Amino acid sequence: MNTKKYFKKSEFVPAIIQNADTNEVLMLAYMNEESLLKTLETGYTWFWSRSRNELWNKGATSGNTQKVKEIYADCDLDTFLIKVEQKGAACHTGSRGCFFNRIGE
């Protein structure tokens, strides 16, 4: 599979993580080519941590894993939508998803 086409504009591509059953948006993370390849190889999500400057396998330490069901690229080939089977919380805060801070209240 030619994965280089997804990283022509940037070394890092945003990945929207969505619950495959409910379509709930769980989180957003960044992927580089290596993390995409590891995700495709293992069937579980891998991301690039911009703060730690290293690869990380979602759930490796917490047990809150994301089994990949489908991966899509957007029309510009510069954003991923990854549908997963989420085990436990997706957010590092312990919340099911990361999008719980409503703006304007």
Tab-separated table of C-alpha atoms in Angstrom:
chain	number	residue	atom	x	y	z
A	1	MET	CA	0.000	0.000	0.000
A	2	ASN	CA	1.292	3.443	-0.927
A	3	THR	CA	0.975	5.482	2.275
A	4	LYS	CA	3.281	8.318	1.200
A	5	LYS	CA	0.441	10.052	-0.674
A	6	TYR	CA	-1.193	10.929	2.671
A	7	PHE	CA	1.873	12.764	3.943
A	8	LYS	CA	2.704	15.020	0.987
A	9	LYS	CA	1.399	18.189	2.682
A	10	SER	CA	2.625	17.460	6.188
A	11	GLU	CA	4.559	14.907	8.192
A	12	PHE	CA	1.591	14.725	10.583
A	13	VAL	CA	-2.012	14.053	9.612
A	14	PRO	CA	-4.987	14.559	11.942
A	15	ALA	CA	-6.961	11.405	12.686
A	16	ILE	CA	-10.551	11.646	13.867
A	17	ILE	CA	-11.448	8.591	15.934
A	18	GLN	CA	-15.084	7.541	15.792
A	19	ASN	CA	-17.029	4.752	17.496
A	20	ALA	CA	-17.857	2.282	14.704
A	21	ASP	CA	-21.227	1.329	16.219
A	22	THR	CA	-22.601	4.699	17.356
A	23	ASN	CA	-20.648	7.157	15.141
A	24	GLU	CA	-19.752	9.142	18.279
A	25	VAL	CA	-16.573	11.173	17.749
A	26	LEU	CA	-14.236	9.987	20.490
A	27	MET	CA	-11.005	11.887	19.974
A	28	LEU	CA	-8.556	13.491	17.589
A	29	ALA	CA	-4.894	12.546	17.406
A	30	TYR	CA	-2.066	12.852	14.889
A	31	MET	CA	-0.476	10.184	12.764
A	32	ASN	CA	2.747	10.057	10.831
A	33	GLU	CA	3.526	7.464	8.195
A	34	GLU	CA	5.065	5.058	10.707
A	35	SER	CA	2.020	5.157	13.000
A	36	LEU	CA	-0.321	4.592	10.047
A	37	LEU	CA	1.711	1.571	8.973
A	38	LYS	CA	1.717	0.151	12.533
A	39	THR	CA	-2.053	0.696	12.725
A	40	LEU	CA	-2.571	-1.156	9.453
A	41	GLU	CA	-0.207	-3.941	10.540
A	42	THR	CA	-1.627	-4.511	14.039
A	43	GLY	CA	-5.303	-3.592	13.631
A	44	TYR	CA	-5.086	-1.252	16.645
A	45	THR	CA	-4.540	2.512	16.661
A	46	TRP	CA	-1.058	3.987	16.847
A	47	PHE	CA	-0.438	7.732	16.913
A	48	TRP	CA	2.385	10.234	17.025
A	49	SER	CA	2.645	12.125	20.296
A	50	ARG	CA	3.671	15.672	19.463
A	51	SER	CA	4.355	16.463	23.133
A	52	ARG	CA	6.526	13.395	23.811
A	53	ASN	CA	7.884	13.186	20.266
A	54	GLU	CA	7.284	9.437	20.044
A	55	LEU	CA	4.877	6.782	18.784
A	56	TRP	CA	2.167	5.602	21.141
A	57	ASN	CA	-0.238	2.716	20.966
A	58	LYS	CA	-3.616	3.849	22.309
A	59	GLY	CA	-4.480	1.765	25.361
A	60	ALA	CA	-1.098	0.064	25.742
A	61	THR	CA	-0.794	1.190	29.360
A	62	SER	CA	-4.438	1.925	30.267
A	63	GLY	CA	-6.071	-1.050	28.574
A	64	ASN	CA	-8.448	1.335	26.760
A	65	THR	CA	-7.668	-0.035	23.320
A	66	GLN	CA	-9.094	0.878	19.932
A	67	LYS	CA	-9.614	-2.006	17.532
A	68	VAL	CA	-9.743	-0.631	14.003
A	69	LYS	CA	-12.812	-1.469	11.950
A	70	GLU	CA	-12.363	0.934	9.007
A	71	ILE	CA	-10.044	3.732	7.926
A	72	TYR	CA	-10.999	6.491	5.502
A	73	ALA	CA	-9.062	9.413	4.074
A	74	ASP	CA	-10.807	12.659	3.225
A	75	CYS	CA	-11.078	14.045	-0.315
A	76	ASP	CA	-7.751	15.923	-0.006
A	77	LEU	CA	-5.950	12.858	1.414
A	78	ASP	CA	-4.787	14.867	4.430
A	79	THR	CA	-7.123	13.762	7.245
A	80	PHE	CA	-8.108	10.300	8.454
A	81	LEU	CA	-11.387	9.050	9.876
A	82	ILE	CA	-10.796	5.873	11.838
A	83	LYS	CA	-13.787	3.852	12.988
A	84	VAL	CA	-12.969	1.752	16.023
A	85	GLU	CA	-14.318	-0.617	18.602
A	86	GLN	CA	-13.449	1.314	21.749
A	87	LYS	CA	-12.640	-0.606	24.925
A	88	GLY	CA	-13.082	1.635	27.961
A	89	ALA	CA	-12.514	5.372	27.867
A	90	ALA	CA	-11.023	7.088	24.833
A	91	CYS	CA	-9.974	10.235	26.698
A	92	HIS	CA	-6.954	10.343	29.001
A	93	THR	CA	-9.230	12.043	31.593
A	94	GLY	CA	-11.254	8.839	31.895
A	95	SER	CA	-14.193	10.234	29.929
A	96	ARG	CA	-15.719	8.126	27.160
A	97	GLY	CA	-14.716	10.733	24.567
A	98	CYS	CA	-12.633	13.908	24.533
A	99	PHE	CA	-15.326	16.329	23.367
A	100	PHE	CA	-17.199	17.278	26.534
A	101	ASN	CA	-16.177	20.929	27.020
A	102	ARG	CA	-19.138	22.828	25.578
A	103	ILE	CA	-18.229	26.350	24.469
A	104	GLY	CA	-20.573	29.241	25.175
A	105	GLU	CA	-21.894	28.175	28.560
